[in-house]
């Protein structure tokens, strides 16, 4: 009986073209000749997602389909409105003799099947089983990406309603904004926007009002990418919906506001994400508010130092820094360069039952197990400096200060380190040596900087080249000369490095994911002496390089040679090293 079931399963896969005729024949021969079970053969040779689809098809007694190669037929697609397809996760794939074949993830939903028949105005509906992720991707391929299509189909304003500013608004339609923000179509669209951004690996969602359009952009691997636009008249409803979700004051449009959203996304691997929401009014009040949602994926705080992309030498320096009994360790770099993730990874390494760790942040982005976290609140004059004063009475061993922004915070951080604590913090500078001069520019005495600063980390996040489509090539000497400038050495004739191309897996970007590049300084007696002498950042940089510091560009070159990223990406993120301190190629 089991063998018959196995052959039925493989037959289902062949009929649905989940496997080719050659694969089908090869599997049957392997079963007969080797005497192994079909389950064993399938588990080795078939994608688990495809195998699961075939099993469900056999269990439910309905056909199944892979949607990757299905072509959109306009007459068929027009039978189902975009908003209905998005909301119910269905794809119309064939129309014959007034029978509509529809791909569904739940073919047992008879009420939905009946509703599809009514919406499509056809005699009958034939459901076929498809993977839910494939359905969502095909809907985007057939109708255009989510939010614009959902809103365009779901809510339409009256023809010719235009405000005196030349822009349609919901006031022109006589619709209350708060009521419209509760419309199921708007709710579904905003939810789907968050799901799409999370699935695509975005770090931020931007909703930006302009005179003739509303732009929605996702920041993916550090680069903003346009998404389909919703109708301009629904901008206020979308903003209001986001503000309601974030617990903000919907009626307040003149002042910036901050809020937070927490979501469990069942359709994205049941992932739990937090979204930090910021709204600011734009110059022209009729345009509304600019909204940015920072996606805080809790998986990122599970990274240890070894997973950040550190070379062996840098990893050793990190471990030496975080084991110091006291002093200050600074992470520097622009916004979005991964400083917080790096410092959290440091805390994870030293978080043991014998150690008390307290953080003071603005805001607290991730909740860390076993760590006391405090959020500053400028509205009640509770600042970083004020928090640090009170932290010292809590008997901590290690302290993290979200950011050193001013003299008062810097002074308290130094005082904390002088009283026998290790202090982690961030600072906005372009490279590691500039952190020293930045503290002195804040009016911190050089002797205090020299005696407390133990290590500096500068970092960037470079996009990883897609492993599915990248090409390996031998760079010419001119490329390397432009990359290294004065430091270019002799080029290895066997050197092969990756180049971005673009494919379905990376959505034609050529890149997928990111890897850190680092510049690390461990303070030495010579660097402390230069700090006391108020040496310039360029002088400190030259000496640090002579002492063995690998610059961001040098570390980037190592990541290129190891196949992580491309030369173009490192050039985009770093500046050419100006000092001739020896060959690096």
XYZ file of C-alpha atoms in Angstrom:
585
model
C 0.000 0.000 0.000
C 2.843 2.368 0.907
C 4.593 1.663 -2.426
C 1.388 2.488 -4.305
C 1.071 5.706 -2.333
C 4.685 6.550 -3.148
C 4.089 5.990 -6.861
C 0.947 8.134 -6.655
C 2.986 10.906 -5.070
C 5.610 10.806 -7.789
C 2.837 10.689 -10.383
C 1.290 13.835 -8.888
C 4.637 15.575 -9.134
C 5.109 14.547 -12.765
C 1.579 15.518 -13.803
C 1.978 18.933 -12.150
C 5.382 19.350 -13.839
C 7.003 19.685 -10.423
C 9.602 17.271 -11.797
C 10.626 16.589 -15.382
C 10.014 13.345 -17.287
C 13.712 12.484 -17.005
C 13.701 13.086 -13.233
C 10.545 10.987 -12.919
C 12.098 8.064 -14.812
C 15.405 8.308 -12.921
C 13.625 8.195 -9.558
C 11.573 5.140 -10.508
C 14.723 3.339 -11.684
C 16.536 4.165 -8.455
C 13.637 2.746 -6.417
C 13.581 -0.480 -8.412
C 17.355 -1.008 -8.620
C 18.487 0.174 -5.184
C 15.421 -0.992 -3.309
C 15.078 2.306 -1.437
C 11.810 3.970 -0.508
C 10.298 6.793 -2.518
C 10.369 8.982 0.612
C 14.145 8.585 0.786
C 14.609 9.342 -2.918
C 12.342 12.390 -2.808
C 13.928 13.811 0.352
C 17.331 13.731 -1.380
C 16.369 14.978 -4.827
C 13.337 17.250 -4.439
C 13.021 20.687 -2.868
C 11.187 20.280 0.504
C 8.688 23.002 -0.469
C 7.811 21.153 -3.696
C 7.534 17.834 -1.873
C 5.167 19.304 0.731
C 3.004 20.765 -2.050
C 2.704 17.363 -3.743
C 1.794 15.635 -0.462
C -1.010 18.136 0.182
C -2.239 17.721 -3.383
C -2.451 13.943 -2.920
C -4.124 14.311 0.487
C -6.753 16.822 -0.698
C -7.384 15.107 -4.027
C -6.824 18.284 -6.094
C -4.226 19.280 -8.633
C -1.181 21.363 -7.752
C 0.930 23.794 -9.718
C 4.206 25.683 -9.689
C 3.597 29.294 -10.665
C 7.113 30.309 -11.639
C 6.584 29.850 -15.381
C 2.887 30.763 -15.534
C 2.305 33.698 -17.891
C -0.266 36.375 -17.163
C -3.286 36.271 -19.488
C -4.992 39.705 -19.420
C -8.508 38.348 -20.010
C -8.092 35.900 -17.122
C -6.377 38.306 -14.702
C -9.064 40.962 -15.255
C -11.646 38.570 -13.844
C -10.264 39.109 -10.312
C -9.639 42.646 -8.941
C -6.141 43.243 -7.573
C -7.413 44.077 -4.083
C -9.372 40.794 -3.937
C -6.362 38.771 -5.103
C -4.044 40.395 -2.561
C -6.488 40.089 0.307
C -7.314 36.418 -0.305
C -3.959 35.275 -1.758
C -5.290 33.796 -4.989
C -4.048 33.837 -8.589
C -6.364 33.421 -11.621
C -4.373 31.336 -14.101
C -6.764 30.023 -16.784
C -10.251 30.730 -18.168
C -11.899 28.063 -20.321
C -15.610 27.716 -21.153
C -16.503 30.119 -18.341
C -14.585 28.005 -15.814
C -11.890 29.936 -13.960
C -8.891 27.979 -12.685
C -7.480 29.645 -9.568
C -4.281 28.888 -7.641
C -4.908 28.903 -3.880
C -3.004 28.046 -0.734
C -6.182 26.714 0.937
C -8.197 24.730 -1.593
C -10.622 23.592 1.142
C -12.025 27.102 1.694
C -15.361 26.501 -0.027
C -16.757 29.884 1.013
C -13.861 31.675 -0.681
C -14.270 29.523 -3.804
C -17.949 30.512 -3.958
C -17.010 34.173 -3.442
C -14.467 33.948 -6.285
C -17.215 32.627 -8.583
C -19.431 35.610 -7.725
C -16.643 38.176 -8.075
C -15.414 36.708 -11.382
C -18.978 36.294 -12.665
C -18.251 32.855 -14.093
C -20.100 29.532 -14.037
C -17.573 27.612 -11.953
C -14.196 27.841 -10.226
C -11.568 25.089 -10.319
C -9.084 25.439 -7.435
C -5.522 24.153 -7.722
C -3.019 24.044 -4.902
C 0.059 26.300 -4.913
C 2.676 27.389 -2.406
C 1.624 30.547 -0.529
C 4.933 32.344 -1.106
C 4.757 31.540 -4.828
C 1.210 32.891 -4.900
C 2.262 36.180 -3.314
C 5.162 36.587 -5.743
C 2.910 35.799 -8.721
C 0.270 38.288 -7.563
C 2.971 40.959 -7.564
C 4.076 39.813 -11.031
C 0.502 39.874 -12.390
C -0.913 42.979 -10.719
C 2.081 45.075 -9.715
C 3.352 45.344 -6.172
C 0.917 45.349 -3.351
C -0.074 48.627 -1.739
C -0.689 50.652 -4.884
C -2.835 47.949 -6.456
C -4.755 47.195 -3.271
C -5.661 50.827 -2.651
C -6.294 51.693 -6.300
C -8.764 48.836 -6.610
C -10.210 49.020 -3.128
C -10.995 52.727 -2.622
C -11.669 55.153 -5.420
C -12.490 58.836 -5.058
C -15.049 60.605 -7.233
C -13.901 61.673 -10.678
C -12.719 65.282 -10.955
C -12.451 65.998 -7.213
C -9.409 68.231 -6.931
C -8.449 70.565 -4.084
C -7.453 74.205 -4.576
C -3.843 73.145 -4.119
C -4.138 70.983 -7.221
C -4.046 67.751 -5.255
C -6.830 65.314 -4.489
C -7.454 64.876 -0.776
C -9.937 62.890 1.242
C -11.508 66.170 2.394
C -12.481 66.723 -1.265
C -14.435 63.485 -1.098
C -16.296 64.372 2.060
C -14.786 61.353 3.828
C -13.559 61.525 7.414
C -9.840 60.689 7.510
C -10.049 58.674 10.718
C -12.929 56.595 9.334
C -11.031 55.966 6.121
C -7.956 54.845 8.056
C -10.143 52.097 9.552
C -11.288 50.912 6.131
C -10.360 47.219 5.671
C -8.660 48.004 2.368
C -6.348 50.584 3.968
C -5.670 48.250 6.906
C -4.839 45.357 4.562
C -2.634 47.584 2.403
C -0.550 48.873 5.322
C -0.226 45.382 6.792
C 0.862 44.025 3.416
C 3.380 46.865 3.030
C 5.017 45.822 6.323
C 4.984 42.148 5.291
C 6.527 42.954 1.903
C 9.249 45.115 3.445
C 10.107 42.410 5.981
C 10.142 39.649 3.375
C 12.400 41.743 1.123
C 14.841 42.345 3.974
C 14.213 46.105 4.179
C 15.516 48.057 7.160
C 13.211 51.077 6.670
C 9.896 52.011 5.057
C 9.555 55.614 3.823
C 6.116 57.141 3.128
C 6.690 60.563 1.588
C 4.029 63.060 0.413
C 4.692 65.180 -2.676
C 2.422 67.594 -4.599
C 1.351 65.041 -7.221
C 2.195 61.686 -5.685
C 2.849 59.662 -2.559
C 6.159 57.842 -2.658
C 6.707 54.581 -0.832
C 10.317 53.445 -0.693
C 12.035 50.542 1.063
C 15.657 50.741 2.172
C 17.065 47.353 1.191
C 20.696 46.580 1.978
C 21.282 50.294 2.539
C 19.792 51.455 -0.788
C 16.353 53.080 -1.178
C 14.120 51.406 -3.768
C 10.845 52.818 -5.103
C 7.700 50.786 -4.576
C 4.368 51.156 -6.420
C 2.562 54.308 -5.395
C -0.853 54.473 -3.735
C -3.385 57.053 -4.963
C -2.362 60.512 -3.646
C -5.741 61.180 -2.022
C -5.167 58.267 0.382
C -1.886 59.568 1.821
C -3.556 60.951 4.946
C -5.477 57.703 5.522
C -2.272 55.635 5.264
C -0.462 57.987 7.647
C -3.365 57.888 10.102
C -3.430 54.086 9.988
C 0.292 53.910 10.786
C -0.130 56.426 13.636
C -3.024 54.436 15.109
C -0.920 51.259 15.007
C 1.989 53.094 16.684
C -0.170 54.603 19.445
C 0.367 58.184 18.258
C -1.959 61.184 18.376
C -3.751 61.058 15.014
C -5.033 64.636 15.336
C -1.552 66.120 15.913
C -0.024 66.993 12.554
C 2.082 70.037 13.417
C 4.682 68.368 15.632
C 7.007 65.415 15.068
C 5.964 62.238 16.849
C 7.577 58.900 17.669
C 5.901 55.569 18.264
C 6.403 51.829 18.122
C 4.595 48.902 16.497
C 5.049 45.222 17.370
C 3.904 42.518 14.980
C 4.010 38.725 14.728
C 4.140 38.027 10.984
C 2.663 34.577 10.405
C 3.223 34.819 6.651
C 6.946 35.558 7.071
C 8.038 32.535 9.056
C 6.064 33.688 12.117
C 8.761 36.292 12.762
C 8.342 38.824 15.554
C 9.387 42.308 14.493
C 9.224 45.759 16.040
C 8.844 48.941 14.023
C 10.077 52.293 15.290
C 7.846 54.957 13.753
C 8.749 58.619 13.193
C 6.483 61.279 11.683
C 7.434 64.872 10.812
C 5.283 67.567 9.179
C 6.395 68.682 5.730
C 6.852 72.312 4.701
C 3.537 72.633 2.923
C 0.871 71.558 5.411
C -1.499 70.335 2.736
C 1.021 67.629 1.792
C 0.767 65.983 5.191
C 3.486 64.200 7.152
C 6.552 62.245 6.148
C 6.583 58.829 7.845
C 9.526 56.488 8.354
C 9.211 53.021 9.886
C 12.485 51.441 11.021
C 12.129 47.647 10.993
C 13.839 46.128 14.014
C 14.236 42.420 13.333
C 15.059 40.622 16.579
C 17.109 38.030 14.701
C 19.888 40.608 14.254
C 20.657 40.670 17.989
C 21.285 36.923 17.932
C 24.563 37.547 16.100
C 27.795 37.065 17.993
C 31.066 38.781 17.144
C 32.132 35.886 14.923
C 29.082 36.380 12.656
C 29.623 40.092 12.009
C 32.200 39.596 9.247
C 35.333 40.248 11.316
C 38.695 39.022 10.047
C 40.679 36.883 12.487
C 42.983 39.772 13.443
C 40.024 42.103 14.049
C 38.179 39.436 16.027
C 41.190 39.035 18.313
C 41.328 42.821 18.834
C 37.615 42.911 19.690
C 38.047 40.213 22.327
C 41.007 42.075 23.833
C 38.971 45.305 24.002
C 35.828 43.923 25.609
C 37.857 42.085 28.288
C 39.317 45.355 29.585
C 38.311 46.007 33.222
C 37.588 49.691 32.592
C 37.767 52.350 29.901
C 35.720 53.491 26.896
C 35.117 51.570 23.669
C 33.596 53.564 20.823
C 31.802 52.381 17.677
C 31.747 55.010 14.924
C 30.118 55.343 11.533
C 27.106 56.888 9.818
C 23.497 56.106 10.672
C 22.565 52.581 9.608
C 26.125 51.242 9.579
C 25.405 48.583 12.210
C 27.004 50.227 15.262
C 24.232 49.175 17.644
C 24.300 45.578 16.372
C 28.077 45.458 16.922
C 27.831 46.791 20.479
C 24.977 44.396 21.274
C 27.177 41.546 19.995
C 29.918 42.754 22.381
C 27.460 42.759 25.282
C 26.323 39.268 24.349
C 29.918 38.031 24.653
C 30.380 39.471 28.157
C 26.863 38.892 29.513
C 27.384 36.298 32.250
C 25.634 35.767 35.611
C 28.596 37.384 37.404
C 28.257 40.661 35.486
C 25.629 43.403 35.745
C 25.097 45.288 32.498
C 23.034 48.478 32.201
C 22.271 50.312 28.960
C 20.857 53.782 28.432
C 19.486 54.271 24.928
C 17.357 56.573 22.778
C 15.306 54.619 21.992
C 15.737 51.053 23.258
C 15.672 49.208 19.942
C 15.951 45.593 21.096
C 15.267 43.967 24.428
C 18.325 42.040 25.626
C 17.879 39.112 27.983
C 19.628 39.608 31.309
C 20.414 43.287 30.642
C 18.877 46.291 32.435
C 17.847 48.746 29.708
C 16.853 52.370 30.262
C 15.313 54.755 27.737
C 16.035 58.468 27.878
C 13.112 60.893 27.810
C 13.998 64.485 26.870
C 10.396 65.571 27.546
C 11.055 65.216 31.267
C 14.732 66.246 31.069
C 15.934 62.661 31.472
C 19.024 62.749 29.240
C 21.976 60.430 28.626
C 24.082 62.404 31.106
C 21.356 62.393 33.747
C 20.810 58.671 33.254
C 24.535 57.979 33.639
C 24.586 59.774 36.985
C 21.858 57.484 38.299
C 23.306 54.369 36.659
C 26.410 54.607 38.851
C 24.206 54.132 41.924
C 22.911 50.853 40.444
C 26.309 49.141 40.890
C 26.888 48.117 37.227
C 29.956 46.338 35.881
C 29.456 47.248 32.213
C 27.573 50.218 30.761
C 26.336 50.967 27.255
C 25.499 54.569 26.339
C 23.480 54.764 23.123
C 25.325 57.792 21.754
C 27.769 60.453 22.911
C 26.166 63.594 21.524
C 27.528 66.440 23.620
C 30.064 67.520 26.225
C 27.885 66.597 29.193
C 27.342 63.005 28.004
C 31.022 62.614 27.064
C 32.114 63.933 30.469
C 29.806 61.526 32.333
C 30.959 58.577 30.170
C 34.576 59.386 31.014
C 33.723 59.779 34.706
C 31.981 56.370 34.606
C 35.060 54.734 33.084
C 37.367 56.412 35.617
C 35.364 54.856 38.455
C 36.239 51.362 37.242
C 33.610 50.579 34.609
C 33.868 49.590 30.964
C 31.692 51.913 28.844
C 30.481 51.115 25.322
C 29.108 53.925 23.188
C 28.724 55.276 19.653
C 29.997 58.435 18.017
C 29.334 59.897 14.577
C 32.690 60.128 12.782
C 33.817 58.888 9.375
C 36.742 56.794 10.596
C 38.311 55.472 13.788
C 41.138 58.067 14.258
C 38.656 60.964 13.978
C 36.906 59.750 17.156
C 39.887 60.933 19.212
C 39.827 64.469 17.823
C 36.007 64.550 18.002
C 36.080 64.032 21.778
C 38.685 66.768 22.157
C 36.525 69.058 19.987
C 33.744 68.463 22.533
C 36.041 70.202 25.061
C 37.078 67.000 26.809
C 40.607 67.433 28.127
C 43.159 65.449 26.078
C 44.578 63.783 29.192
C 41.119 62.392 30.009
C 40.677 61.045 26.471
C 44.178 59.522 26.518
C 43.676 57.838 29.889
C 40.174 56.406 29.318
C 39.859 55.530 25.623
C 40.752 51.867 25.062
C 39.511 51.066 21.573
C 37.695 52.467 18.546
C 35.713 50.597 15.902
C 34.716 52.266 12.620
C 32.406 50.281 10.381
C 30.224 50.170 7.286
C 27.787 47.611 5.929
C 28.643 46.448 2.403
C 26.117 44.599 0.268
C 26.927 40.923 -0.236
C 27.192 39.893 -3.859
C 24.501 37.373 -4.833
C 26.005 33.889 -4.891
C 23.489 32.685 -7.482
C 24.453 35.068 -10.279
C 27.802 36.740 -9.525
C 30.573 36.449 -12.094
C 34.215 35.926 -11.172
C 36.731 37.898 -13.202
C 40.342 39.036 -13.144
C 40.547 42.795 -12.452
C 42.871 44.867 -14.594
C 45.697 46.857 -13.070
C 43.910 50.175 -13.707
C 40.939 49.128 -11.549
C 43.231 48.151 -8.692
C 45.277 51.346 -9.109
C 42.084 53.431 -8.852
C 40.974 51.390 -5.844
C 44.181 51.682 -3.812
C 45.764 54.847 -5.176
C 49.301 55.240 -3.857
C 49.182 51.931 -2.011
C 48.536 49.724 -5.049
C 51.100 46.957 -5.329
C 51.753 44.235 -7.861
C 48.605 42.448 -9.007
C 48.357 38.681 -8.525
C 47.806 37.213 -12.034
C 45.622 34.421 -10.572
C 43.360 36.781 -8.625
C 39.621 36.376 -9.318
C 37.035 38.633 -7.699
C 33.208 38.787 -7.958
C 31.103 41.117 -10.070
C 27.370 41.743 -9.500
C 25.002 40.614 -12.268
C 21.373 40.179 -11.142
C 18.923 37.276 -11.125
C 15.555 36.195 -9.763
C 17.014 35.241 -6.381
C 18.311 38.787 -5.731
C 15.451 40.507 -7.644
C 17.925 41.634 -10.313
C 19.935 43.729 -7.839
C 23.087 41.633 -7.964
C 23.328 41.791 -4.174
C 21.611 40.007 -1.323
C 22.307 40.689 2.360
C 25.171 42.666 3.891
C 28.541 42.099 5.526
C 30.459 44.403 7.862
C 33.760 46.047 7.028
C 35.785 47.341 9.951
C 38.612 49.619 10.995
C 39.852 48.897 14.532
C 42.247 50.847 16.750
C 43.592 49.538 20.027
C 45.074 52.460 21.915
C 48.858 52.259 22.388
C 51.274 54.439 24.339
C 52.270 56.234 21.143
C 48.645 57.014 20.261
C 47.994 58.200 23.824
C 50.986 60.542 23.568
C 49.649 61.906 20.271
C 46.265 62.467 21.946
C 47.956 64.493 24.703
C 49.708 66.538 22.003
C 46.354 67.248 20.256
C 47.619 65.668 17.027
C 45.379 65.974 13.972
C 43.150 63.115 12.840
C 45.217 62.658 9.657
C 48.449 62.388 11.681
C 46.869 59.863 14.066
C 45.563 57.924 11.066
C 49.000 57.742 9.452
C 50.615 56.472 12.654
C 47.789 53.980 13.304
C 48.312 52.542 9.808
C 52.049 52.258 10.453
C 51.213 50.411 13.687
C 49.154 47.887 11.715
C 45.629 49.326 11.547
C 43.727 47.960 8.560
C 41.625 50.712 7.016
C 38.015 50.317 5.911
C 39.146 50.071 2.308
C 41.787 47.454 3.116
C 39.278 45.377 5.057
C 36.874 45.847 2.155
C 39.536 44.496 -0.228
C 39.868 41.392 1.956
C 36.085 40.904 1.710
C 36.320 41.301 -2.086
C 39.104 38.718 -2.403
C 37.143 36.326 -0.169
C 34.142 36.684 -2.504
C 31.781 38.517 -0.141
C 31.301 41.751 -2.085
C 32.437 43.738 -5.105
C 34.974 46.442 -5.785
C 32.203 48.872 -6.794
C 30.467 48.398 -3.452
C 33.574 49.098 -1.379
C 34.378 52.191 -3.482
C 30.825 53.420 -2.821
C 31.248 53.111 0.933
C 34.858 54.116 1.610
C 37.342 56.775 0.658
C 40.740 56.113 -0.833
C 43.514 55.723 1.743
C 45.750 58.723 1.265
C 48.946 57.592 2.910
C 51.693 55.546 1.319
C 52.539 53.095 4.091
C 53.420 50.027 2.029
C 51.831 47.647 -0.407
C 48.499 46.061 0.447
C 47.660 44.013 -2.632
